[in-house]
Every structure is written in C-alpha cells, then in structure tokens.
Tab-separated table of C-alpha atoms in Angstrom:
chain	number	residue	atom	x	y	z
A	1	MET	CA	154.950	78.354	108.270
A	2	ASN	CA	153.738	78.828	111.862
A	3	LEU	CA	152.059	82.206	112.390
A	4	ASP	CA	152.000	84.033	115.696
A	5	ARG	CA	148.728	85.686	116.754
A	6	ARG	CA	149.656	89.107	115.333
A	7	GLN	CA	150.661	87.624	111.962
A	8	PHE	CA	147.506	85.540	111.771
A	9	LEU	CA	145.235	88.506	112.443
A	10	HIS	CA	147.086	90.554	109.848
A	11	ARG	CA	146.644	87.814	107.230
A	12	ALA	CA	142.973	87.497	108.125
A	13	GLY	CA	142.580	91.212	107.383
A	14	LEU	CA	141.800	92.116	111.006
A	15	GLY	CA	145.026	93.776	112.156
A	16	THR	CA	144.925	95.511	115.519
A	17	LEU	CA	141.121	95.815	115.377
A	18	ALA	CA	140.589	92.062	115.655
A	19	VAL	CA	138.519	92.216	118.834
A	20	ALA	CA	136.284	95.072	117.691
A	21	GLY	CA	132.696	93.992	117.355
A	22	SER	CA	133.213	90.745	119.256
A	23	GLY	CA	131.294	91.901	122.296
A	24	ALA	CA	127.805	91.297	120.948
A	25	LEU	CA	128.420	87.664	120.191
A	26	GLY	CA	131.130	87.099	122.777
A	27	ALA	CA	128.877	88.186	125.612
A	28	CYS	CA	126.728	85.120	125.076
A	29	GLY	CA	129.257	82.792	126.685
A	30	GLY	CA	128.890	83.536	130.390
A	31	GLY	CA	129.689	80.995	133.104
A	32	ASP	CA	129.439	77.216	132.934
A	33	THR	CA	126.077	76.800	134.614
A	34	SER	CA	123.574	78.971	136.426
A	35	SER	CA	122.559	78.474	140.040
A	36	ASP	CA	119.795	76.081	138.994
A	37	GLY	CA	122.212	73.914	137.008
A	38	THR	CA	121.152	75.084	133.552
A	39	MET	CA	123.718	75.666	130.809
A	40	THR	CA	123.677	77.623	127.546
A	41	LEU	CA	125.937	76.635	124.660
A	42	ASP	CA	126.726	79.314	122.118
A	43	PHE	CA	126.556	78.070	118.500
A	44	PRO	CA	127.145	80.573	115.676
A	45	THR	CA	126.730	79.368	112.091
A	46	TRP	CA	126.279	80.789	108.600
A	47	GLN	CA	123.711	78.059	107.812
A	48	GLY	CA	120.933	79.337	110.069
A	49	ASP	CA	118.868	80.524	107.121
A	50	GLU	CA	120.033	78.108	104.410
A	51	ALA	CA	117.221	76.032	102.919
A	52	GLY	CA	117.158	72.406	103.999
A	53	VAL	CA	120.111	72.403	106.359
A	54	LYS	CA	118.623	75.089	108.633
A	55	THR	CA	115.739	72.725	109.346
A	56	TRP	CA	118.171	69.910	110.139
A	57	TRP	CA	120.147	72.028	112.578
A	58	ARG	CA	117.004	73.134	114.388
A	59	GLN	CA	115.641	69.606	114.590
A	60	ALA	CA	118.972	68.294	115.887
A	61	ILE	CA	119.096	71.017	118.531
A	62	ALA	CA	115.493	70.407	119.612
A	63	SER	CA	116.136	66.675	119.911
A	64	PHE	CA	119.272	67.243	121.984
A	65	GLN	CA	117.523	69.682	124.296
A	66	GLN	CA	114.741	67.166	124.879
A	67	THR	CA	117.232	64.648	126.233
A	68	HIS	CA	119.252	67.347	128.026
A	69	PRO	CA	116.511	69.547	129.536
A	70	LYS	CA	118.933	71.787	131.422
A	71	VAL	CA	120.911	72.644	128.281
A	72	THR	CA	119.996	75.377	125.806
A	73	ILE	CA	121.850	75.607	122.497
A	74	LYS	CA	121.716	79.170	121.237
A	75	LEU	CA	121.920	79.077	117.442
A	76	GLN	CA	123.049	82.379	115.942
A	77	GLN	CA	123.010	83.254	112.256
A	78	VAL	CA	126.150	85.098	111.089
A	79	PRO	CA	126.483	86.145	107.418
A	80	PHE	CA	128.996	83.992	105.580
A	81	ALA	CA	130.812	87.070	104.252
A	82	THR	CA	131.830	88.063	107.793
A	83	TYR	CA	131.794	84.651	109.451
A	84	THR	CA	135.519	83.868	109.570
A	85	ASP	CA	136.406	87.380	110.731
A	86	THR	CA	133.727	87.201	113.438
A	87	LEU	CA	134.995	83.910	114.836
A	88	THR	CA	138.624	85.020	114.598
A	89	SER	CA	137.760	88.111	116.636
A	90	ARG	CA	136.033	86.033	119.283
A	91	PHE	CA	138.844	83.520	119.635
A	92	SER	CA	141.414	86.313	119.791
A	93	ALA	CA	139.424	88.020	122.548
A	94	GLY	CA	139.204	84.785	124.547
A	95	LYS	CA	135.438	84.584	123.933
A	96	ALA	CA	135.253	81.617	121.590
A	97	PRO	CA	131.889	79.966	120.906
A	98	ASP	CA	131.139	76.754	122.767
A	99	ILE	CA	130.302	74.881	119.548
A	100	VAL	CA	132.622	75.800	116.678
A	101	HIS	CA	131.271	75.428	113.131
A	102	LEU	CA	133.795	76.149	110.367
A	103	PRO	CA	133.990	76.223	106.587
A	104	THR	CA	136.828	73.772	106.051
A	105	THR	CA	138.719	76.326	103.955
A	106	THR	CA	139.471	78.129	107.233
A	107	PHE	CA	140.109	74.990	109.283
A	108	GLY	CA	143.910	75.122	109.000
A	109	SER	CA	144.134	78.728	110.149
A	110	PHE	CA	142.192	77.960	113.325
A	111	ALA	CA	143.990	74.675	113.971
A	112	ALA	CA	147.385	76.355	113.597
A	113	GLN	CA	146.475	78.741	116.411
A	114	GLY	CA	145.705	75.845	118.761
A	115	TRP	CA	142.058	76.876	118.974
A	116	LEU	CA	140.526	73.462	118.175
A	117	ALA	CA	140.474	70.730	120.817
A	118	ASN	CA	141.925	67.252	120.270
A	119	LEU	CA	138.972	64.847	119.967
A	120	ASP	CA	140.911	61.565	119.854
A	121	ASP	CA	139.998	60.461	123.382
A	122	ARG	CA	136.361	61.422	122.854
A	123	LEU	CA	136.195	59.461	119.600
A	124	LYS	CA	137.539	56.323	121.273
A	125	GLY	CA	134.765	53.953	122.169
A	126	THR	CA	132.430	55.372	119.513
A	127	ASP	CA	131.729	53.958	116.071
A	128	ILE	CA	132.171	57.340	114.406
A	129	LEU	CA	135.578	57.049	112.741
A	130	GLY	CA	134.884	53.498	111.594
A	131	ASN	CA	131.763	54.647	109.769
A	132	TRP	CA	132.719	58.157	108.673
A	133	THR	CA	133.755	59.389	105.232
A	134	LYS	CA	137.412	58.997	104.255
A	135	VAL	CA	137.526	62.768	103.803
A	136	GLN	CA	137.490	62.970	107.619
A	137	LYS	CA	141.271	62.792	107.424
A	138	THR	CA	141.240	66.490	106.504
A	139	MET	CA	140.394	67.062	110.173
A	140	MET	CA	143.790	65.728	111.269
A	141	TRP	CA	146.241	68.248	112.708
A	142	ASP	CA	149.605	67.211	114.122
A	143	GLY	CA	148.397	63.618	114.044
A	144	HIS	CA	145.160	64.220	115.958
A	145	ASN	CA	141.491	64.591	115.050
A	146	VAL	CA	140.580	68.155	115.984
A	147	GLY	CA	137.156	68.220	114.363
A	148	LEU	CA	134.415	66.189	112.746
A	149	LEU	CA	133.499	66.648	109.102
A	150	VAL	CA	129.840	67.627	108.677
A	151	LEU	CA	129.798	67.557	104.882
A	152	GLY	CA	132.261	66.073	102.444
A	153	TYR	CA	131.193	65.399	98.882
A	154	ALA	CA	132.310	64.481	95.398
A	155	PRO	CA	131.000	66.531	92.457
A	156	VAL	CA	128.875	65.000	89.710
A	157	LEU	CA	128.132	65.751	86.062
A	158	TYR	CA	124.945	67.729	85.467
A	159	TYR	CA	123.743	67.628	81.871
A	160	ASN	CA	120.800	68.659	79.721
A	161	GLU	CA	119.675	65.396	78.161
A	162	LYS	CA	117.742	67.069	75.343
A	163	LEU	CA	120.674	69.225	74.251
A	164	LEU	CA	122.948	66.184	74.157
A	165	LYS	CA	120.451	64.059	72.230
A	166	ASP	CA	119.709	66.809	69.719
A	167	ALA	CA	123.455	67.147	69.039
A	168	GLY	CA	123.996	63.386	68.853
A	169	VAL	CA	126.345	63.484	71.840
A	170	ALA	CA	126.622	60.610	74.312
A	171	VAL	CA	127.029	61.290	78.015
A	172	PRO	CA	130.832	61.586	78.443
A	173	THR	CA	132.554	59.007	80.624
A	174	THR	CA	136.158	60.174	80.108
A	175	PHE	CA	137.761	63.591	80.111
A	176	PRO	CA	138.622	63.550	76.383
A	177	GLU	CA	134.967	62.712	75.725
A	178	LEU	CA	133.892	65.624	77.937
A	179	ILE	CA	136.055	68.077	76.003
A	180	ALA	CA	134.859	66.749	72.639
A	181	ALA	CA	131.237	66.931	73.783
A	182	ALA	CA	131.662	70.503	75.036
A	183	ALA	CA	133.105	71.548	71.684
A	184	LYS	CA	130.265	69.977	69.713
A	185	LEU	CA	127.539	71.344	71.998
A	186	THR	CA	128.778	74.944	71.830
A	187	SER	CA	126.508	76.364	69.150
A	188	GLY	CA	123.501	78.593	68.609
A	189	GLY	CA	123.765	80.543	71.843
A	190	VAL	CA	124.335	77.433	73.962
A	191	TYR	CA	127.616	76.822	75.756
A	192	GLY	CA	128.826	73.253	75.825
A	193	TYR	CA	130.254	73.481	79.315
A	194	GLY	CA	129.831	75.657	82.386
A	195	ALA	CA	132.993	76.743	84.178
A	196	THR	CA	133.419	79.548	86.685
A	197	THR	CA	135.260	82.140	84.622
A	198	THR	CA	136.092	84.895	87.062
A	199	SER	CA	138.162	85.118	90.244
A	200	HIS	CA	135.826	83.257	92.591
A	201	PRO	CA	136.124	80.361	95.079
A	202	GLY	CA	134.295	78.229	92.525
A	203	THR	CA	137.288	78.633	90.218
A	204	TYR	CA	139.504	77.041	92.852
A	205	SER	CA	137.032	74.203	93.464
A	206	GLU	CA	136.683	73.325	89.790
A	207	ALA	CA	140.423	73.362	89.126
A	208	THR	CA	141.001	71.231	92.218
A	209	TRP	CA	138.411	68.663	91.130
A	210	MET	CA	140.085	68.334	87.751
A	211	VAL	CA	143.620	68.044	89.132
A	212	TYR	CA	142.784	65.477	91.803
A	213	GLY	CA	140.260	63.759	89.538
A	214	ALA	CA	143.066	63.181	87.039
A	215	GLY	CA	145.208	61.555	89.724
A	216	GLY	CA	147.268	64.645	90.513
A	217	GLY	CA	147.352	66.991	93.475
A	218	TRP	CA	148.561	70.389	94.617
A	219	SER	CA	151.097	68.840	96.965
A	220	ALA	CA	152.731	65.625	98.139
A	221	GLY	CA	153.628	66.410	101.713
A	222	GLU	CA	156.243	69.169	101.667
A	223	LYS	CA	156.670	68.916	97.881
A	224	LEU	CA	154.608	71.294	95.758
A	225	ARG	CA	153.201	69.645	92.629
A	226	PHE	CA	151.968	72.563	90.523
A	227	THR	CA	154.548	71.811	87.816
A	228	ASP	CA	154.131	68.025	87.776
A	229	PRO	CA	153.309	66.833	84.230
A	230	ALA	CA	150.008	65.292	85.381
A	231	VAL	CA	148.960	68.550	87.029
A	232	VAL	CA	149.955	70.678	84.024
A	233	LYS	CA	147.986	68.333	81.740
A	234	ALA	CA	144.914	68.503	83.983
A	235	MET	CA	145.080	72.297	84.031
A	236	ASP	CA	145.492	72.363	80.262
A	237	ASP	CA	142.289	70.310	80.002
A	238	TYR	CA	140.651	72.726	82.441
A	239	ARG	CA	141.750	75.588	80.188
A	240	THR	CA	140.325	73.899	77.100
A	241	LEU	CA	136.934	73.328	78.738
A	242	ALA	CA	136.758	76.978	79.755
A	243	ARG	CA	136.820	77.930	76.052
A	244	TYR	CA	133.354	76.437	75.728
A	245	SER	CA	131.994	78.336	78.738
A	246	PRO	CA	130.445	81.804	79.110
A	247	LYS	CA	133.059	84.397	79.983
A	248	GLY	CA	133.328	86.373	83.209
A	249	VAL	CA	130.679	84.520	85.214
A	250	PRO	CA	130.791	83.433	88.869
A	251	SER	CA	129.497	80.035	89.971
A	252	GLU	CA	126.034	81.308	90.865
A	253	GLN	CA	125.434	82.806	87.411
A	254	LYS	CA	126.825	79.713	85.717
A	255	ARG	CA	124.322	77.526	87.583
A	256	THR	CA	121.463	79.828	86.628
A	257	LEU	CA	122.473	79.633	82.963
A	258	PHE	CA	122.493	75.839	83.169
A	259	PHE	CA	119.005	75.690	84.660
A	260	ASP	CA	117.865	78.190	82.013
A	261	GLY	CA	119.042	75.840	79.248
A	262	LYS	CA	121.967	78.012	78.119
A	263	ILE	CA	124.679	75.586	79.274
A	264	ALA	CA	124.662	71.920	78.300
A	265	MET	CA	126.922	70.409	80.984
A	266	MET	CA	128.653	71.340	84.216
A	267	ILE	CA	130.415	69.549	87.058
A	268	GLU	CA	129.041	70.642	90.409
A	269	GLY	CA	128.398	69.640	93.992
A	270	PRO	CA	125.244	67.795	95.091
A	271	PHE	CA	123.769	70.850	96.827
A	272	VAL	CA	123.327	72.527	93.419
A	273	TYR	CA	120.590	70.014	92.568
A	274	ALA	CA	118.188	72.035	94.722
A	275	GLY	CA	118.285	74.640	91.941
A	276	LEU	CA	116.155	72.297	89.838
A	277	ASP	CA	113.096	73.723	91.594
A	278	LYS	CA	113.777	77.074	89.914
A	279	ALA	CA	114.719	75.663	86.514
A	280	ALA	CA	112.895	76.874	83.426
A	281	ALA	CA	109.821	74.751	82.710
A	282	SER	CA	111.269	73.768	79.333
A	283	VAL	CA	114.475	72.556	80.997
A	284	LYS	CA	113.447	70.892	84.252
A	285	SER	CA	112.553	67.455	82.879
A	286	HIS	CA	115.776	67.304	80.849
A	287	VAL	CA	118.208	67.845	83.746
A	288	LYS	CA	120.051	64.598	84.430
A	289	LEU	CA	122.989	63.522	86.562
A	290	ALA	CA	125.903	61.162	85.997
A	291	LYS	CA	129.197	60.250	87.567
A	292	ALA	CA	131.781	62.900	86.668
A	293	PRO	CA	134.223	61.601	84.016
A	294	PHE	CA	137.291	61.585	86.233
A	295	VAL	CA	139.929	58.875	86.616
A	296	GLN	CA	139.164	59.019	90.340
A	297	GLN	CA	136.419	60.870	92.175
A	298	PRO	CA	137.711	63.903	94.119
A	299	GLY	CA	136.341	64.130	97.653
A	300	TYR	CA	135.930	67.696	98.795
A	301	PRO	CA	135.327	68.856	102.385
A	302	SER	CA	132.736	71.566	102.926
A	303	ASN	CA	132.292	72.251	106.630
A	304	SER	CA	133.170	70.828	110.009
A	305	ILE	CA	132.316	71.077	113.702
A	306	HIS	CA	134.695	71.412	116.647
A	307	VAL	CA	135.163	71.951	120.369
A	308	SER	CA	137.088	75.065	121.383
A	309	THR	CA	140.237	74.785	123.478
A	310	GLN	CA	138.950	77.865	125.328
A	311	ALA	CA	135.851	76.058	126.602
A	312	SER	CA	135.634	74.979	130.231
A	313	LYS	CA	135.595	71.235	130.864
A	314	LYS	CA	131.843	71.212	131.533
A	315	LYS	CA	131.013	73.123	128.376
A	316	ALA	CA	133.512	71.156	126.296
A	317	ASP	CA	131.969	67.893	127.516
A	318	MET	CA	128.465	69.083	126.673
A	319	ALA	CA	129.527	70.487	123.288
A	320	TRP	CA	130.977	67.073	122.454
A	321	GLU	CA	127.744	65.357	123.533
A	322	PHE	CA	125.895	67.561	121.054
A	323	ILE	CA	128.385	66.817	118.279
A	324	LYS	CA	128.117	63.104	119.018
A	325	SER	CA	124.315	63.316	118.785
A	326	LEU	CA	124.684	64.518	115.192
A	327	THR	CA	126.414	61.280	114.160
A	328	THR	CA	123.630	58.751	114.785
A	329	PRO	CA	122.263	56.872	111.752
A	330	GLN	CA	118.843	58.471	112.241
A	331	THR	CA	120.184	62.021	112.430
A	332	GLN	CA	122.475	61.441	109.464
A	333	ALA	CA	119.626	60.008	107.384
A	334	SER	CA	117.657	63.141	108.189
A	335	TYR	CA	120.620	65.265	107.070
A	336	ALA	CA	120.671	63.617	103.649
A	337	GLN	CA	116.900	63.854	103.250
A	338	LEU	CA	116.523	67.481	104.286
A	339	TYR	CA	119.651	68.870	102.631
A	340	GLY	CA	119.767	66.571	99.601
A	341	VAL	CA	123.469	65.802	100.037
A	342	PRO	CA	125.502	62.709	100.930
A	343	SER	CA	125.831	61.795	104.564
A	344	PRO	CA	129.355	61.460	105.972
A	345	ARG	CA	128.134	58.340	107.790
A	346	ARG	CA	128.282	55.231	105.625
A	347	GLY	CA	124.979	53.414	105.389
A	348	ALA	CA	122.872	56.361	106.558
A	349	VAL	CA	121.343	56.736	103.089
A	350	THR	CA	119.112	53.678	102.737
A	351	GLN	CA	117.763	51.990	99.632
A	352	ALA	CA	114.284	53.188	100.573
A	353	MET	CA	115.561	56.768	100.505
A	354	ILE	CA	117.256	56.185	97.155
A	355	ASP	CA	114.059	54.707	95.693
A	356	LYS	CA	112.299	57.973	96.498
A	357	ARG	CA	115.199	60.241	95.517
A	358	PRO	CA	117.551	58.474	93.077
A	359	GLU	CA	120.002	61.373	93.064
A	360	LEU	CA	120.920	60.542	96.668
A	361	GLY	CA	122.246	57.172	95.521
A	362	LEU	CA	124.615	58.799	93.031
A	363	PHE	CA	125.720	61.498	95.480
A	364	GLN	CA	126.436	58.924	98.168
A	365	SER	CA	128.205	56.382	95.952
A	366	VAL	CA	130.662	58.861	94.412
A	367	THR	CA	131.385	60.377	97.809
A	368	ASP	CA	131.958	57.001	99.445
A	369	SER	CA	134.501	56.075	96.754
A	370	ALA	CA	136.231	59.468	96.598
A	371	VAL	CA	139.853	60.290	97.335
A	372	ASP	CA	140.716	63.273	99.489
A	373	ALA	CA	141.099	66.351	97.266
A	374	THR	CA	142.678	68.690	99.782
A	375	PRO	CA	146.364	69.630	99.937
A	376	ASP	CA	148.374	67.502	102.353
A	377	ASN	CA	150.911	70.296	102.824
A	378	LYS	CA	150.474	71.820	106.285
A	379	ASP	CA	151.779	75.224	105.207
A	380	ILE	CA	149.233	75.394	102.388
A	381	VAL	CA	146.406	74.471	104.761
A	382	THR	CA	147.558	77.027	107.337
A	383	ASN	CA	147.746	79.783	104.694
A	384	PHE	CA	144.857	78.523	102.628
A	385	SER	CA	143.173	81.833	101.842
A	386	GLU	CA	146.376	83.166	100.258
A	387	VAL	CA	147.070	79.990	98.305
A	388	GLN	CA	143.467	79.732	97.147
A	389	LYS	CA	143.637	83.288	95.782
A	390	LEU	CA	146.881	82.518	93.929
A	391	ILE	CA	145.319	79.440	92.309
A	392	MET	CA	142.188	81.405	91.392
A	393	ASP	CA	144.321	84.102	89.748
A	394	ALA	CA	146.261	81.460	87.812
A	395	CYS	CA	142.978	79.967	86.587
A	396	VAL	CA	141.808	83.345	85.315
A	397	ARG	CA	145.184	83.819	83.620
A	398	LEU	CA	144.734	80.478	81.858
A	399	GLN	CA	141.268	81.522	80.715
A	400	THR	CA	142.219	84.980	79.459
A	401	SER	CA	145.781	84.768	78.127
A	402	SER	CA	147.811	82.792	75.615
A	403	THR	CA	150.655	82.136	78.058
A	404	PRO	CA	151.593	78.429	77.927
A	405	THR	CA	149.991	76.374	80.680
A	406	ALA	CA	153.381	75.108	81.864
A	407	THR	CA	154.571	78.702	82.316
A	408	VAL	CA	151.459	79.711	84.244
A	409	MET	CA	151.855	76.715	86.545
A	410	ALA	CA	155.575	77.371	87.090
A	411	ASP	CA	154.772	80.961	88.034
A	412	LEU	CA	152.046	79.689	90.350
A	413	GLN	CA	154.420	77.293	92.085
A	414	ASN	CA	156.903	80.105	92.706
A	415	LYS	CA	154.187	82.352	94.140
A	416	VAL	CA	152.790	79.628	96.398
A	417	ASN	CA	156.271	78.776	97.593
A	418	GLY	CA	156.823	82.416	98.493
A	419	ALA	CA	153.491	82.667	100.299
A	420	ILE	CA	154.036	79.701	102.589
A	421	LYS	CA	157.743	80.070	103.423
C-alpha cells in the first residue's frame, strides 16, 4: 500500500497538526554555509544520553570535526517516546535534519515517503557493503540502498548457571530442550523462562526471533506466512514457553527479574548484558551466555543512519562524509567496545578484544551468521507500526486464552491483510 502524505500523517497519529512543534528543532537547519565557509549539520538522536553509545557518538563527532574544522555537527537528544513523531513533523514541514538517525522499525514509513536518499552511488568505490552485516539488506528500498545499518544483532541465551546446575538441567541447544528445561526450572518462586508477557515491542521481537529462528517468516514477498505450518508450530512453542514466565511483565521488568535471580533463562539482545552491572551480588557470577537454541540465528536490525532527500547537495555530501567516517575499522571497533554489541563491520571485533571481553566473541559470531529476520513484504514494512501492534496483540491472546494457535494465527493473517491492503 502506498500512502500519500495525509494518510501517512494520520497513521503516525499526527493528523493535521503534524508540523506543530517542529520549529524548535527545524530552525537549526539554516543555509548551507555561512559567509566564512563554516557549516552546521543537524543531527537529532534518541541515543544522546544512552550509556556506552552516547560516548561513541560524541567521540565520532569530535574526530570528524577535527578533520573537517569548518563543520559542526549539532547532536540533539530527543526522547525516544516522541522521536518518530518529531522527525515526521520536520520532514513534513520541509525542515528535515541533515543527518537522519532512525529506529529501523520506522524505516519503511520514511522510505515510502521518498524522504531517504539513494546511497548506491556513494557506496560505490568504498569497501562498506563488502564488509557489512548481511542484515544491511533491510536498508534496500525499490532496489536501492537508502541507508546504512548502525546496529544489527542476533539474540543469545542468557542463563543462570547455578539454577540450571541445582536442577540438573543442561544448557539447552535445541528448542525442545529449551521448553523441557523451562518446565523443570519453574519451581519455588523461580520462573524457568523469561518472556515479555504484555503488549510491548519486546513481545513482537521475541515472537519474531522464534519464528525466523525456526526457519519460518512473517512473509515471503507478497505472500503472508502467518498460517504456514512452520510458523504456527513456532508460535505454539512460543506459547508454551510463556507458560513458564511471569505474567503481565514488559521486557524491562523481565530483565530485572532475571538479574535478581527470579528467572532462570531468557533470550535477549546483546545490549542487555550491560544489566549485569546491576545484578544482585548473589547472581552476578552465575550469569552466563550461550548461542540461542534456534535452527538458524535470526538477525534483527536495530537502528540506521541516512541522508535526507531534502538536504542541499553540499549538506548531503558532508552528511555522507560523516556517515562514511563511522564505518572505518577503528571506529567500528570502538563501537563494539563502548556499547558492548556486535559491530556491523566484519572483522572489527578483534581476538584481542574478545580475550578481554569474551561475550563480544559470541555476540559477533551469532550476528555474522544470522539470517535477516525482517519481513520482506513491502506493505508490511511501510505499515510496520500497525502490523507490529497486531502481532503483539496476537501474542498476548496466545498467552492469555485457550484459543487454538492455528485459529489465532489465521485471525492474525486476516487482520494483517486488511491493514496493508
């Protein structure tokens, strides 16, 4: 489904007030250069105060400004809760930021509006695509690269080694083993597994990991796959695991319960490992990591960076130079070290880094081998927020009702089909 501007703003929840409030940020753009040849690039992000990655962004900006003394990159922190609405307002008002940072869940909506510049010619002659994560293909729109993935990852299994040993449970390496382990570990106030059990983006992520990890998918091009036998089976397994999880908890609370020793296992992204610093003293030394017990590792995009089609040629060229500076092996190694996540650039995480932080080796290896776990249906990507909500609601229905899984998934397919047509 191709949305016109009015329809898009309505679906984003902005309606006719889309440009309200855009002045404060939009006024930062200004002309290309001042009379003395200096230039300011506007760069809003929701990561300006996020531990680890905020330091990386600031270091990358400082390094770029050293080699481009007439360029100032103005980093602006925007709360994540209002981030997409803020950027939508700015683009709609013709005051787009010079450097566009997006959560990849909103990528399709922006690409469908023609707001993201084609980077194919800029990527030619660089080594970026040849060394970048396979999940970069999520940045393709109408056959062109319109962005660069900043973070793509595969989830891993977090487990409490002491709880498993005390119960005589081996670390699961297959999904049936994971379910059996969760059942055995659920006892005495401890939950065997941690799932997100309320309507929350984490619910979508976890269901997606299980479906794609089992070899399924939400779509195959134009064909919706919610009722495929492999998908129904994966969601039935998802439903079973949720029985051994605390009820009504969002992802953040689930993670806290794990680090408090109340949950024995969970499958989560690499960035969650930073929570170990706040783990209960009796738990910290028992937190271990392993490859998630999937048939194939699901690669999941997190965020991406782009050049706006509204930017002047001079600002677009300079924005690209900044983006390109982020891709060097040195800068990517710094990204992994400071943020504790895999680098999208192959080889950026060195053996010396892994020797100091073994978790980086696991994070990088599963990500490098992962398959893309994003829908390949353009209409789903364009209308992602609606489809994500429908999948989240179906997950909650699986967790809280006795309706057969096949029925829930058939209903979901009908609802998704209606949302995207």
